[in-house]
mmCIF file of C-alpha atoms and ligand atoms in Angstrom:
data_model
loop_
_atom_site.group_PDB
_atom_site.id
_atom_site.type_symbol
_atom_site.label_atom_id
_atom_site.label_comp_id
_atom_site.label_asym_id
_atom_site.label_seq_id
_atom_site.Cartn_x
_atom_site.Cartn_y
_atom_site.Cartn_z
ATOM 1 C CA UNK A 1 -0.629 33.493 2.228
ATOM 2 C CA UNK A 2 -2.556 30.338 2.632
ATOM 3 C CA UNK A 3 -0.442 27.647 3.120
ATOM 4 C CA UNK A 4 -0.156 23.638 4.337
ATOM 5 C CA UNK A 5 0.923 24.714 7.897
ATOM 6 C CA UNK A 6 -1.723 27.691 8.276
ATOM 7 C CA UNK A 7 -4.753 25.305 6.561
ATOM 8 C CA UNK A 8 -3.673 22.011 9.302
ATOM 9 C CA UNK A 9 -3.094 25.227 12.442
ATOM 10 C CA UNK A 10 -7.179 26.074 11.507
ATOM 11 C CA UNK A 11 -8.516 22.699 11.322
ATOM 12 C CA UNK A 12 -6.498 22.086 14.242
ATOM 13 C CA UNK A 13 -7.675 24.618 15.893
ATOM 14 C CA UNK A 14 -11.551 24.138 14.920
ATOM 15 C CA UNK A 15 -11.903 20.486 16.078
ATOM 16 C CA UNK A 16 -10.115 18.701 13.622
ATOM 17 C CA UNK A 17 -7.961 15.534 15.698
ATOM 18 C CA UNK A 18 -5.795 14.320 12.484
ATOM 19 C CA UNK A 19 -4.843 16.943 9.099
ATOM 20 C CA UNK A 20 -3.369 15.448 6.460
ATOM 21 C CA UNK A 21 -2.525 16.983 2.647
ATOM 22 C CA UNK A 22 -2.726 15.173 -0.571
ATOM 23 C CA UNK A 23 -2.113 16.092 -4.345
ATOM 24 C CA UNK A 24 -5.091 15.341 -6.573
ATOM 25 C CA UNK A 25 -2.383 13.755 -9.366
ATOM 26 C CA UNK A 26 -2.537 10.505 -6.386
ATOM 27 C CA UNK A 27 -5.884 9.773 -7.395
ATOM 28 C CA UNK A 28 -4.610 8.360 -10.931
ATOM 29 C CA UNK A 29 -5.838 5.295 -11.555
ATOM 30 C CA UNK A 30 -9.193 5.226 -9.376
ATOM 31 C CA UNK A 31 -12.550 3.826 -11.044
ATOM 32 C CA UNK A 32 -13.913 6.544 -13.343
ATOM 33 C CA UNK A 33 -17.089 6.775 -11.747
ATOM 34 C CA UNK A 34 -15.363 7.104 -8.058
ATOM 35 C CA UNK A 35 -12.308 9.435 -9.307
ATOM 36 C CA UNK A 36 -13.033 12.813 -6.769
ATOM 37 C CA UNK A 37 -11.475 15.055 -10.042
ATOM 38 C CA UNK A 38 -14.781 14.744 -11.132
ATOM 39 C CA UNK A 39 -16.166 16.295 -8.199
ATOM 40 C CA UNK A 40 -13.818 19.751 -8.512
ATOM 41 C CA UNK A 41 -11.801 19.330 -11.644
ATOM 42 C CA UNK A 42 -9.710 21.778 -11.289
ATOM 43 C CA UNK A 43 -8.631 21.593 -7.385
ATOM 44 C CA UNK A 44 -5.130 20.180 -6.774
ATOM 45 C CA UNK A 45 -5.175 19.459 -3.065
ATOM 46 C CA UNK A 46 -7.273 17.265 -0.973
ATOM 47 C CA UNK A 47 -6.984 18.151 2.952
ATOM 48 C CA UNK A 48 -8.578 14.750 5.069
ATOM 49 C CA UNK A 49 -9.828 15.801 8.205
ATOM 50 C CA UNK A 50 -9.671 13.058 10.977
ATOM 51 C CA UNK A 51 -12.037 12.878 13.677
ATOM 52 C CA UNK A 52 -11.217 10.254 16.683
ATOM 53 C CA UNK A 53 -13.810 8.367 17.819
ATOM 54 C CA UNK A 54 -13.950 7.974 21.253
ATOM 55 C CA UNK A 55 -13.136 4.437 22.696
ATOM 56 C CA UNK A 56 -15.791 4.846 25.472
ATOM 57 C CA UNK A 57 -18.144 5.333 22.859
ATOM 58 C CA UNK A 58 -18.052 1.728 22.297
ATOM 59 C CA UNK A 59 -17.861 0.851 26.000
ATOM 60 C CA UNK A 60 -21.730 -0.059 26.108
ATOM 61 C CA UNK A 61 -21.302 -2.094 22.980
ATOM 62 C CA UNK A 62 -18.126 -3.973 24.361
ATOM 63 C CA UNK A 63 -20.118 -4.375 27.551
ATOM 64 C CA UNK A 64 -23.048 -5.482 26.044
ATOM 65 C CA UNK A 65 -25.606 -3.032 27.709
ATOM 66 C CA UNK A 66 -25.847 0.089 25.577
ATOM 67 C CA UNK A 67 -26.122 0.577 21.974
ATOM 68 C CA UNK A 68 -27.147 3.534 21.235
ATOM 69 C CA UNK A 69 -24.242 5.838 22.036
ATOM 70 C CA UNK A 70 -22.006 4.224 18.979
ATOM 71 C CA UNK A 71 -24.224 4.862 15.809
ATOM 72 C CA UNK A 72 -25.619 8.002 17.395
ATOM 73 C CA UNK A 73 -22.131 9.694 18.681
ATOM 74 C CA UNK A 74 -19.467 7.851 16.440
ATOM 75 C CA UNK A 75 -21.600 7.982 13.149
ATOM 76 C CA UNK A 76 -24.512 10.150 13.672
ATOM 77 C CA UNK A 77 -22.412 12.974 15.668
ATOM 78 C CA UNK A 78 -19.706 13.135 13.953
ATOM 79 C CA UNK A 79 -20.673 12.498 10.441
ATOM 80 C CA UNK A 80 -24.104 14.918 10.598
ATOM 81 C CA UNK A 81 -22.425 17.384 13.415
ATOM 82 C CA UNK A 82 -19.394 17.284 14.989
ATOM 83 C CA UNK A 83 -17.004 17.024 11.270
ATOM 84 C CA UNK A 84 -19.493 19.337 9.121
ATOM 85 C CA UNK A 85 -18.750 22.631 11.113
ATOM 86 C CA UNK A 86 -15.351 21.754 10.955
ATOM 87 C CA UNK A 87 -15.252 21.977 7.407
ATOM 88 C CA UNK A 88 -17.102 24.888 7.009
ATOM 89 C CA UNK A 89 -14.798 26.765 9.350
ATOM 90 C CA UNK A 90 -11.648 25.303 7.677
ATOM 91 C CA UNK A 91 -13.555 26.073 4.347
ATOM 92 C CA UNK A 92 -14.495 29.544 4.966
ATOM 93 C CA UNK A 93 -10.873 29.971 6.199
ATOM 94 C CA UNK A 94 -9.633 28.762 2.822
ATOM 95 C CA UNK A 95 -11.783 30.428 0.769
ATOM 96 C CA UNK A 96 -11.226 34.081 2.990
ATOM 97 C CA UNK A 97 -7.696 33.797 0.521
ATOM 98 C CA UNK A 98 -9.379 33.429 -2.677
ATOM 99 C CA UNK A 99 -9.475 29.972 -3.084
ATOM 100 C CA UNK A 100 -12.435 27.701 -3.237
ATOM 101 C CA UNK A 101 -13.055 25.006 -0.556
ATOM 102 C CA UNK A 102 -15.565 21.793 -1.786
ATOM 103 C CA UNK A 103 -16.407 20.535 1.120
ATOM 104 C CA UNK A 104 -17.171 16.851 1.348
ATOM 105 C CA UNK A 105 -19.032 15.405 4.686
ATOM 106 C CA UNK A 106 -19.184 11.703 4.991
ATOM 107 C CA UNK A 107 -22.074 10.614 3.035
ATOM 108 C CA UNK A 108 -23.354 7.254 1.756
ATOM 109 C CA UNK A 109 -22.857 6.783 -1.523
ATOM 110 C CA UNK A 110 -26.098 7.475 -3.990
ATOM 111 C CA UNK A 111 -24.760 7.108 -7.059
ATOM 112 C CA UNK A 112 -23.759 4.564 -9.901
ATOM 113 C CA UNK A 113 -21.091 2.464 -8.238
ATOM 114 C CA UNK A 114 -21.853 0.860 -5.411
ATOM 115 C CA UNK A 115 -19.681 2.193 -2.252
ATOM 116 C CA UNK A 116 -21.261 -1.810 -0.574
ATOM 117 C CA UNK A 117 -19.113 -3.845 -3.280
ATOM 118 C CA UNK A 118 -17.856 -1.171 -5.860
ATOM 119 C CA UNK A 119 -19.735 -2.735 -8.429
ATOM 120 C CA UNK A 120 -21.105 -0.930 -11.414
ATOM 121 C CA UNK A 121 -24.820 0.161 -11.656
ATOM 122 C CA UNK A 122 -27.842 -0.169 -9.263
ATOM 123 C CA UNK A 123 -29.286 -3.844 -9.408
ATOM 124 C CA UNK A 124 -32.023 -3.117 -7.621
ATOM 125 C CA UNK A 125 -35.720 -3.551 -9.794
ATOM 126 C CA UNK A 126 -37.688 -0.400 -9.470
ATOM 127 C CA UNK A 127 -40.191 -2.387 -7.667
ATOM 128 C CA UNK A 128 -37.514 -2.852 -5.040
ATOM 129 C CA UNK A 129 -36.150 0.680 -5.180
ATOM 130 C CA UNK A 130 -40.031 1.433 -4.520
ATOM 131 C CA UNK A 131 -39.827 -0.859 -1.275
ATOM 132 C CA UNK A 132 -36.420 -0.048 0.065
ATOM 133 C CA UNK A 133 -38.018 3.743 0.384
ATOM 134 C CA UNK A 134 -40.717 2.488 2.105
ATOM 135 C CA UNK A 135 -38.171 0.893 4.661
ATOM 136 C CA UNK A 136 -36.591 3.614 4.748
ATOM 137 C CA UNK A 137 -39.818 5.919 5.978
ATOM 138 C CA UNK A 138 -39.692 3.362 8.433
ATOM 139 C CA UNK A 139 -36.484 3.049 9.805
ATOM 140 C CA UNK A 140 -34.849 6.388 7.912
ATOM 141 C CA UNK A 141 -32.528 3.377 6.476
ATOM 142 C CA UNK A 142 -30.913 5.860 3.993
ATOM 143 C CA UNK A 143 -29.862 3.733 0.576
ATOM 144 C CA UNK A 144 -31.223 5.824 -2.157
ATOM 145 C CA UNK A 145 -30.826 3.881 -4.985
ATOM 146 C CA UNK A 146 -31.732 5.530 -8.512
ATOM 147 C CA UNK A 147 -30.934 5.158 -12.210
ATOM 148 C CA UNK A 148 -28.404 8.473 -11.993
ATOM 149 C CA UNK A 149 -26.873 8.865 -15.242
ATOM 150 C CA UNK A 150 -23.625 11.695 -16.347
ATOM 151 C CA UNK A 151 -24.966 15.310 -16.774
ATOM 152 C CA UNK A 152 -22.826 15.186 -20.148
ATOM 153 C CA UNK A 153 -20.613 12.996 -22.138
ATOM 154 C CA UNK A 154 -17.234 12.381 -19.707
ATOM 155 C CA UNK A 155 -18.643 13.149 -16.727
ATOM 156 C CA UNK A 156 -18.408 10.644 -13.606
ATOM 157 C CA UNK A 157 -22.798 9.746 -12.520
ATOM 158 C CA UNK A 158 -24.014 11.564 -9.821
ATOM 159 C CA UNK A 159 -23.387 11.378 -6.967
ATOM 160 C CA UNK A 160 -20.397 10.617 -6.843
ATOM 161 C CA UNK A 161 -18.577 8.777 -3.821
ATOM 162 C CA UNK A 162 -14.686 8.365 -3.942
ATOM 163 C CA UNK A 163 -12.846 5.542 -1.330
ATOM 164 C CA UNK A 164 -12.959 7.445 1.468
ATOM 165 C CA UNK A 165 -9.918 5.644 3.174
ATOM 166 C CA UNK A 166 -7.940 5.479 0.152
ATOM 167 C CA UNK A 167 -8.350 9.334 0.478
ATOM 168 C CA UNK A 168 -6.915 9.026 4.136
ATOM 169 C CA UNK A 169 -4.145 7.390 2.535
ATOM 170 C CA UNK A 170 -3.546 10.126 -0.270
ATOM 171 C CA UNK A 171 -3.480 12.202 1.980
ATOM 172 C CA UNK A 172 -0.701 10.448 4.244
ATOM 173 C CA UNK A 173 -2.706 9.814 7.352
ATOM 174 C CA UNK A 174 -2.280 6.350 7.367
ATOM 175 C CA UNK A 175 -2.509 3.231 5.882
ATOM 176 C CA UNK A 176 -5.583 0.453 5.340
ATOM 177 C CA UNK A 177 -5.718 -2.645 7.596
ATOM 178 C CA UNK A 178 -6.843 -6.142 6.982
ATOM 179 C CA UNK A 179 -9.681 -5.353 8.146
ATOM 180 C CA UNK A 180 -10.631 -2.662 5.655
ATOM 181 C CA UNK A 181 -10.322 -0.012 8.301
ATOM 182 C CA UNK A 182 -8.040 2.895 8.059
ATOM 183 C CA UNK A 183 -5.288 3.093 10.369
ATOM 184 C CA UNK A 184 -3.861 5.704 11.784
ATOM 185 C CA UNK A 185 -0.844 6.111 14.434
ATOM 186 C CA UNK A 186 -2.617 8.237 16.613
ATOM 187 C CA UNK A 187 -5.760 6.569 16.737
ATOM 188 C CA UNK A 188 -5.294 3.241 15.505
ATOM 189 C CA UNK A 189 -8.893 2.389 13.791
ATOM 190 C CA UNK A 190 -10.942 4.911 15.850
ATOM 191 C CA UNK A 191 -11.629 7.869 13.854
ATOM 192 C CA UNK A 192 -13.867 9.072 10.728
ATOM 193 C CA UNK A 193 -12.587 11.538 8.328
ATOM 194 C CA UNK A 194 -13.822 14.225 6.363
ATOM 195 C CA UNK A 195 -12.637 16.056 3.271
ATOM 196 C CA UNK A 196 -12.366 19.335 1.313
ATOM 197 C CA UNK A 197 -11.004 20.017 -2.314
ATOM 198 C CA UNK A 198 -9.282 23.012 -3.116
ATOM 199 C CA UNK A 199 -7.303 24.731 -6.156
ATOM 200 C CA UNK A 200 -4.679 25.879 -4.102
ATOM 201 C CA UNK A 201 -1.674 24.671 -4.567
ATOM 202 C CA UNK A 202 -1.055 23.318 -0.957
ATOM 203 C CA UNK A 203 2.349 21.161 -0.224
ATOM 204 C CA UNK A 204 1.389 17.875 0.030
ATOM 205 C CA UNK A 205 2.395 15.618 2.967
ATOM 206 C CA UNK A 206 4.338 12.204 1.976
ATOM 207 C CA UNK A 207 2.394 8.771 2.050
ATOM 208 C CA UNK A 208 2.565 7.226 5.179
ATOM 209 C CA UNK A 209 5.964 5.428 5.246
ATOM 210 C CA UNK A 210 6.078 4.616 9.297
ATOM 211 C CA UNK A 211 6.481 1.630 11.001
ATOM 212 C CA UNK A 212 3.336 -0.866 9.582
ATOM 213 C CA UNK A 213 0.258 -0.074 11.712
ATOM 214 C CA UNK A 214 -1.821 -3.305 10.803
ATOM 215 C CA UNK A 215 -0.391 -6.302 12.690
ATOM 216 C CA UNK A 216 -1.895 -8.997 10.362
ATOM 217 C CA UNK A 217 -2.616 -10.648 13.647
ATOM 218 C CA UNK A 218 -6.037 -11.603 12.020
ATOM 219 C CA UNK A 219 -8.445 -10.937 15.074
ATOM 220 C CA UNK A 220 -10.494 -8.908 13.284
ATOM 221 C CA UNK A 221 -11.836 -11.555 11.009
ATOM 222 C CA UNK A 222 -11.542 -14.247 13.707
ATOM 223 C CA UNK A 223 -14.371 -11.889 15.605
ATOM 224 C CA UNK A 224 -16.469 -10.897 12.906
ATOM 225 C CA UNK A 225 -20.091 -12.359 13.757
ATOM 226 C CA UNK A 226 -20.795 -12.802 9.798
ATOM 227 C CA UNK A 227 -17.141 -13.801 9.118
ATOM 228 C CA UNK A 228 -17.281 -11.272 6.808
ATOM 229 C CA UNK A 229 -13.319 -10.745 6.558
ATOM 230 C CA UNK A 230 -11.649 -13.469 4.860
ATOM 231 C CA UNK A 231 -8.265 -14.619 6.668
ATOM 232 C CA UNK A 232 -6.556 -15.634 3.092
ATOM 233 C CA UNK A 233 -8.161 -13.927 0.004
ATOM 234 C CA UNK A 234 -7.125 -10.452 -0.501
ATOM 235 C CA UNK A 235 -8.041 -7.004 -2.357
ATOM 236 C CA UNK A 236 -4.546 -5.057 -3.434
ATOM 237 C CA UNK A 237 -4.775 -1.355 -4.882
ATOM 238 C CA UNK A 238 -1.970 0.994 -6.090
ATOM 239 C CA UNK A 239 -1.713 4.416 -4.733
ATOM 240 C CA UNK A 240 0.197 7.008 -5.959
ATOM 241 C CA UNK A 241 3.136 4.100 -6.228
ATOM 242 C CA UNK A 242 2.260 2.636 -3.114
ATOM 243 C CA UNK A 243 0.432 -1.068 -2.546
ATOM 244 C CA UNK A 244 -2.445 -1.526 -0.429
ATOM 245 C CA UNK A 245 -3.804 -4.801 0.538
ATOM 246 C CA UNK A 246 -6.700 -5.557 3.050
ATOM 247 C CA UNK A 247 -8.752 -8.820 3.249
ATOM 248 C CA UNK A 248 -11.274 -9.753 0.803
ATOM 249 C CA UNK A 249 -14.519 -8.265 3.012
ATOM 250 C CA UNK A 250 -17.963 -9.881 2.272
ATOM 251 C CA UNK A 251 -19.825 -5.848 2.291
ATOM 252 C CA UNK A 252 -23.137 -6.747 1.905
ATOM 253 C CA UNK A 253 -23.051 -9.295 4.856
ATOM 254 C CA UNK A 254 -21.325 -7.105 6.899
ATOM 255 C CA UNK A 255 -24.106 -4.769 6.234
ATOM 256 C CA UNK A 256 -26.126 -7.145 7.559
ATOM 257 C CA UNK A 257 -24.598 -8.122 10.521
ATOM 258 C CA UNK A 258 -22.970 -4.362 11.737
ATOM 259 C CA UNK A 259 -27.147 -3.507 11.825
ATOM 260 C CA UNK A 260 -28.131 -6.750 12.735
ATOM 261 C CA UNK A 261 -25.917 -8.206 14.583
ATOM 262 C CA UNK A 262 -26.955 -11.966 14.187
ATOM 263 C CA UNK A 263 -28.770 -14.528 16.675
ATOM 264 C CA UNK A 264 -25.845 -14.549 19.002
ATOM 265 C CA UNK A 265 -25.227 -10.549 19.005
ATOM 266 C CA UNK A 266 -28.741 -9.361 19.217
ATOM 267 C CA UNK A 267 -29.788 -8.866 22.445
ATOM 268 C CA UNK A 268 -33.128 -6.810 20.997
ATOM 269 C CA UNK A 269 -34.660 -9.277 18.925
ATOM 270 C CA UNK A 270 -36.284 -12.789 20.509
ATOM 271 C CA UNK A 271 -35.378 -15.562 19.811
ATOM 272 C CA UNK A 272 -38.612 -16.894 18.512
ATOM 273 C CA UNK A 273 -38.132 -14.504 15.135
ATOM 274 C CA UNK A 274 -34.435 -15.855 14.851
ATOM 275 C CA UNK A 275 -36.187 -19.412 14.852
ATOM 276 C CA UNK A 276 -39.439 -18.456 12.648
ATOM 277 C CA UNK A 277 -36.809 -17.501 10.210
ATOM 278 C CA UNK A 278 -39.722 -16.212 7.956
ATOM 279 C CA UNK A 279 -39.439 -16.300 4.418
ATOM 280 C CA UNK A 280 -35.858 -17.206 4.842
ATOM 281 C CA UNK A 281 -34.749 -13.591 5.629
ATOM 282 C CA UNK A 282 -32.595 -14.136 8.640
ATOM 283 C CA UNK A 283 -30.624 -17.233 6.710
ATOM 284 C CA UNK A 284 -28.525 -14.307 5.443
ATOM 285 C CA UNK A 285 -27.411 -13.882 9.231
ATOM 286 C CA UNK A 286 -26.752 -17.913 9.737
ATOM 287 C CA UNK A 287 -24.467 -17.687 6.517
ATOM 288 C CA UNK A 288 -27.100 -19.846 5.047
ATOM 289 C CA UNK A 289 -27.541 -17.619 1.990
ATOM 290 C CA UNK A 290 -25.833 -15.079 -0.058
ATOM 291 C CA UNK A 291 -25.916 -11.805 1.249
ATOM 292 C CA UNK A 292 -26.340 -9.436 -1.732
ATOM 293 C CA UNK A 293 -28.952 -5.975 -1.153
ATOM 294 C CA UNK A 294 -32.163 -7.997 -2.482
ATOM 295 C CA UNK A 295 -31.185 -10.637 0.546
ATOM 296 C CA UNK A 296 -30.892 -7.503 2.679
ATOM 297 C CA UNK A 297 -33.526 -5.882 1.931
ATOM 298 C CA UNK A 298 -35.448 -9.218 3.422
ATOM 299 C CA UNK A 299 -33.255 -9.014 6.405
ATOM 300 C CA UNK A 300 -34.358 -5.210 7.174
ATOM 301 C CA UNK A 301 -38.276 -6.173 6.536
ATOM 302 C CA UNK A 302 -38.197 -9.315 9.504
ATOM 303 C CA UNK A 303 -36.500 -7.102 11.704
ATOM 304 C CA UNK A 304 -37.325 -3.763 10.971
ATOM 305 C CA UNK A 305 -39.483 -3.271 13.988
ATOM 306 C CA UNK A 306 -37.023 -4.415 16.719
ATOM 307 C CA UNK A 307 -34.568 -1.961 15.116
ATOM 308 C CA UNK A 308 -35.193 1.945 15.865
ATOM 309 C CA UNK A 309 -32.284 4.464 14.182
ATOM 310 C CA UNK A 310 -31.165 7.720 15.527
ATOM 311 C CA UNK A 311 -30.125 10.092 13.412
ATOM 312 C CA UNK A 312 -30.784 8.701 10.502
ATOM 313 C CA UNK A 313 -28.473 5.676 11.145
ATOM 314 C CA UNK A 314 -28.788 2.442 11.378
ATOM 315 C CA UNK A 315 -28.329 1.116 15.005
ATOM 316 C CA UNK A 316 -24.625 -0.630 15.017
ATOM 317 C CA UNK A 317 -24.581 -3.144 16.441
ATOM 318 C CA UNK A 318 -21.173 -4.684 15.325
ATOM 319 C CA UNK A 319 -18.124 -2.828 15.247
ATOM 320 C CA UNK A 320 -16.986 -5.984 15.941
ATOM 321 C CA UNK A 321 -13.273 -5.468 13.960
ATOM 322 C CA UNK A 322 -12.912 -2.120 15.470
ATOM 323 C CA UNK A 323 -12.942 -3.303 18.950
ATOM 324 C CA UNK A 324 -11.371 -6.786 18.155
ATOM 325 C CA UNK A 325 -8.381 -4.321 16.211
ATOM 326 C CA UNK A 326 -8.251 -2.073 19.288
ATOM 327 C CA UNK A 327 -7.946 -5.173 21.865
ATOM 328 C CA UNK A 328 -5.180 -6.685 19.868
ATOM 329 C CA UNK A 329 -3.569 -3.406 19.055
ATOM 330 C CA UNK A 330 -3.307 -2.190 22.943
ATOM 331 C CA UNK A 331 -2.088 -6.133 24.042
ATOM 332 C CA UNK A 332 0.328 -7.064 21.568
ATOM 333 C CA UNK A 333 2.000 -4.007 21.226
ATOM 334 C CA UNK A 334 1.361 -1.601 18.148
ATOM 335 C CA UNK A 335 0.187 2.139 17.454
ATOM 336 C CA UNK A 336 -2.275 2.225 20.817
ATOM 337 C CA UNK A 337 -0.257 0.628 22.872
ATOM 338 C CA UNK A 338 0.445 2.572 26.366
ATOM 339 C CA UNK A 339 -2.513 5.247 25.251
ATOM 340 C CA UNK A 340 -5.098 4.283 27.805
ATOM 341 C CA UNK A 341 -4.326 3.284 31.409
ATOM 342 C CA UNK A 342 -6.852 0.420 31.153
ATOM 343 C CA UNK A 343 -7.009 -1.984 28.099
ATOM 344 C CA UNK A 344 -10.461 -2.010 26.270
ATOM 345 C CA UNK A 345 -11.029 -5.740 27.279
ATOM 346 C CA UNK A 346 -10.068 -7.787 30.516
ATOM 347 C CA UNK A 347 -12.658 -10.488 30.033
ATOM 348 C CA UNK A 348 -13.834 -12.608 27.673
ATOM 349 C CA UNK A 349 -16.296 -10.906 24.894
ATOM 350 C CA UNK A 350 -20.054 -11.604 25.403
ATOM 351 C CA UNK A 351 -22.195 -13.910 22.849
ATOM 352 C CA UNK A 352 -25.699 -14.357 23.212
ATOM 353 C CA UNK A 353 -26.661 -18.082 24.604
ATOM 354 C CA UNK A 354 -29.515 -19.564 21.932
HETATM 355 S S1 LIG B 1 -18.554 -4.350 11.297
HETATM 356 FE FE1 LIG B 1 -18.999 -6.346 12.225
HETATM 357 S S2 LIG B 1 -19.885 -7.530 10.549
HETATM 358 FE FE2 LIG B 1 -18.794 -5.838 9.599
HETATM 359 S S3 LIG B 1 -16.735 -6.626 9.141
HETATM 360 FE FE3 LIG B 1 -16.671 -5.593 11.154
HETATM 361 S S4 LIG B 1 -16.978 -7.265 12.617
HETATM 362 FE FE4 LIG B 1 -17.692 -8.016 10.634
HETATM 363 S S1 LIG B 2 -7.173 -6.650 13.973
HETATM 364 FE FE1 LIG B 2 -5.049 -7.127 13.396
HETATM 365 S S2 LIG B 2 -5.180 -7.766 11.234
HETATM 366 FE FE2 LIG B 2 -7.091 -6.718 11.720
HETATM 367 S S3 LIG B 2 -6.736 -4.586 11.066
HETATM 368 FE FE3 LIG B 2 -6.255 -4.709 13.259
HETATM 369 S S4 LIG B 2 -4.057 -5.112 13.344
HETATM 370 FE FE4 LIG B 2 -4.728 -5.562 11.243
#
């Protein structure tokens, strides 16, 4: 008989680092157009698959002399590899009893609501849609942006994306930090997750309830290049009875500045095109203008040349909060404290000098 213990021994077993069960009825309450019962309306259970990332995949990052292993091992690997044959194992074990398994990779989101801000509809011109593809020929920059519309009356637009780390939460992983990033106790902020919906009727784990992971020690925002994470404003949500809070996040600038980095975290672009500052595209990354995906899609056409992607991702060159989280979290006691023998950071963190 297929059961919680047998589905979390097989993804376990496959690859899977974290397994956590959820009830579908938790999802009450989400945005219409970003509830996953739309996806599978009659599954009940929601199993979250969390994959760590590894904290030397950040070491060239944190170092300052190798970017490409983050996108390509901690976005592009796991998202596009590593997670998908974990699900179809887990799903094909699932389904071997009779049950059906909807699989859901991480994906960016394609469909009416925005996953940058949550905002209804696409605000992009067609003319703009028309040059945002051409970008992303370019730099496979993937932000498919189209009129979608429901297949019938009721229906959530395709395609649907739900909040993938409310999801975590559902399904009692962990909770959300300031910083917008799921936390978990095993990993702190270092993993990606993964999901599948199923009709069976799978015992569902209890929200986390453990000792609170997120330290509201604030470092996150304090080393966000694009202060993107505000240190007072915040965003609270109700799950399944449970509050969440995390700090207002500016999304669109942190889109910006987790590709782009900014004049003192790119070491790829000169200096001459952060001064040129043609057409005004880089004031996004001085906090000179608003960032909002017309302003962005300015920022990607200065520096699109001085940016290759792997993968089909963008080249990170942020993850600014995750390492900032991690530092704090290992020094000032919290989830990953005692994990590694050797803190992330013993020096000071790198900024560019122009
Ligand atoms: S990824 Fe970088 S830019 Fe975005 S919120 Fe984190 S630190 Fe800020
Ligand atoms: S850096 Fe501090 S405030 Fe930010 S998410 Fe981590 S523990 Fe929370």
């Amino acid at each position: 008989m297929l059961t919680s213990e047998s589905v979390k021994r097989i993804a376990l077993a496959a690859g899977a680092d974290l397994c956590g069960i959820g009830s579908m009825d938790r999802f009450e309450g989400a945005p219409h157009d970003m509830d996953p019962r739309h996806i599978f309306p009659d599954a009940r259970s929601i199993i979250g698959l969390g994959f760590r990332i590894p904290r030397g995949v950040q070491r060239g990052i944190e170092e300052g002399t190798q970017f490409y292993q983050y996108p390509s091992m901690a976005y592009g690997g796991i998202n596009e590899v590593f997670a998908p044959s974990v699900l179809y194992e887990v799903g094909r074990f699932i389904e071997d009893s009779g049950w059906e398994a909807a699989v859901y990779r991480n994906t960016g989101a394609r469909g009416r609501v925005s996953d940058m801000d949550g905002s209804e509809g696409n605000t992009l011109s067609p003319e703009e849609q028309i040059d945002i593809g051409r970008t992303a020929n370019k730099t496979a920059h993937h932000r498919s942006v189209q009129y979608t519309r429901p297949v019938a009356p009721g229906r959530a637009a395709p395609d649907l994306q739900f909040h993938f780390r409310i999801a975590a939460v559902v399904c009692g992983l962990g909770e959300i930090g300031w910083s917008k990033m799921m936390l978990t106790p095993q990993f702190g902020p270092m993993q990606r997750f993964a999901y599948i919906f199923t009709d069976a009727p799978l015992e569902p784990d209890p929200l986390y309830d453990g000792p609170p992971l997120c330290k509201r020690c604030m470092a996150c925002a304090r080393e966000c290049p694009g202060s993107c994470i505000s240190q007072t404003e915040s965003v609270t949500v109700t799950v399944a009875g449970k509050k969440l809070e995390w700090g207002k996040n500016d999304a669109w600038k942190c889109y910006a500045f987790y590709t782009h980095g900014g004049r003192y975290q790119n070491p790829f672009v000169p200096k001459a095109v952060f001064d040129e500052n043609k057409d005004g595209a880089l004031d996004v990354l001085e906090g000179k203008a608003e960032a909002n995906e017309h302003e962005i899609l300015k920022v990607y056409s200065a520096l699109e040349d001085y940016f290759p992607s792997w993968l089909g991702y963008n080249m990170a060159k942020c993850g600014g909060c995750i390492r900032a989280c991690v530092n704090m979290l290992e020094k000032k006691g919290g989830c990953l404290e005692g994990v590694f023998r050797e803190p992330l950071r013993t020096g000071k963190r790198w900024v560019l000098d122009r």
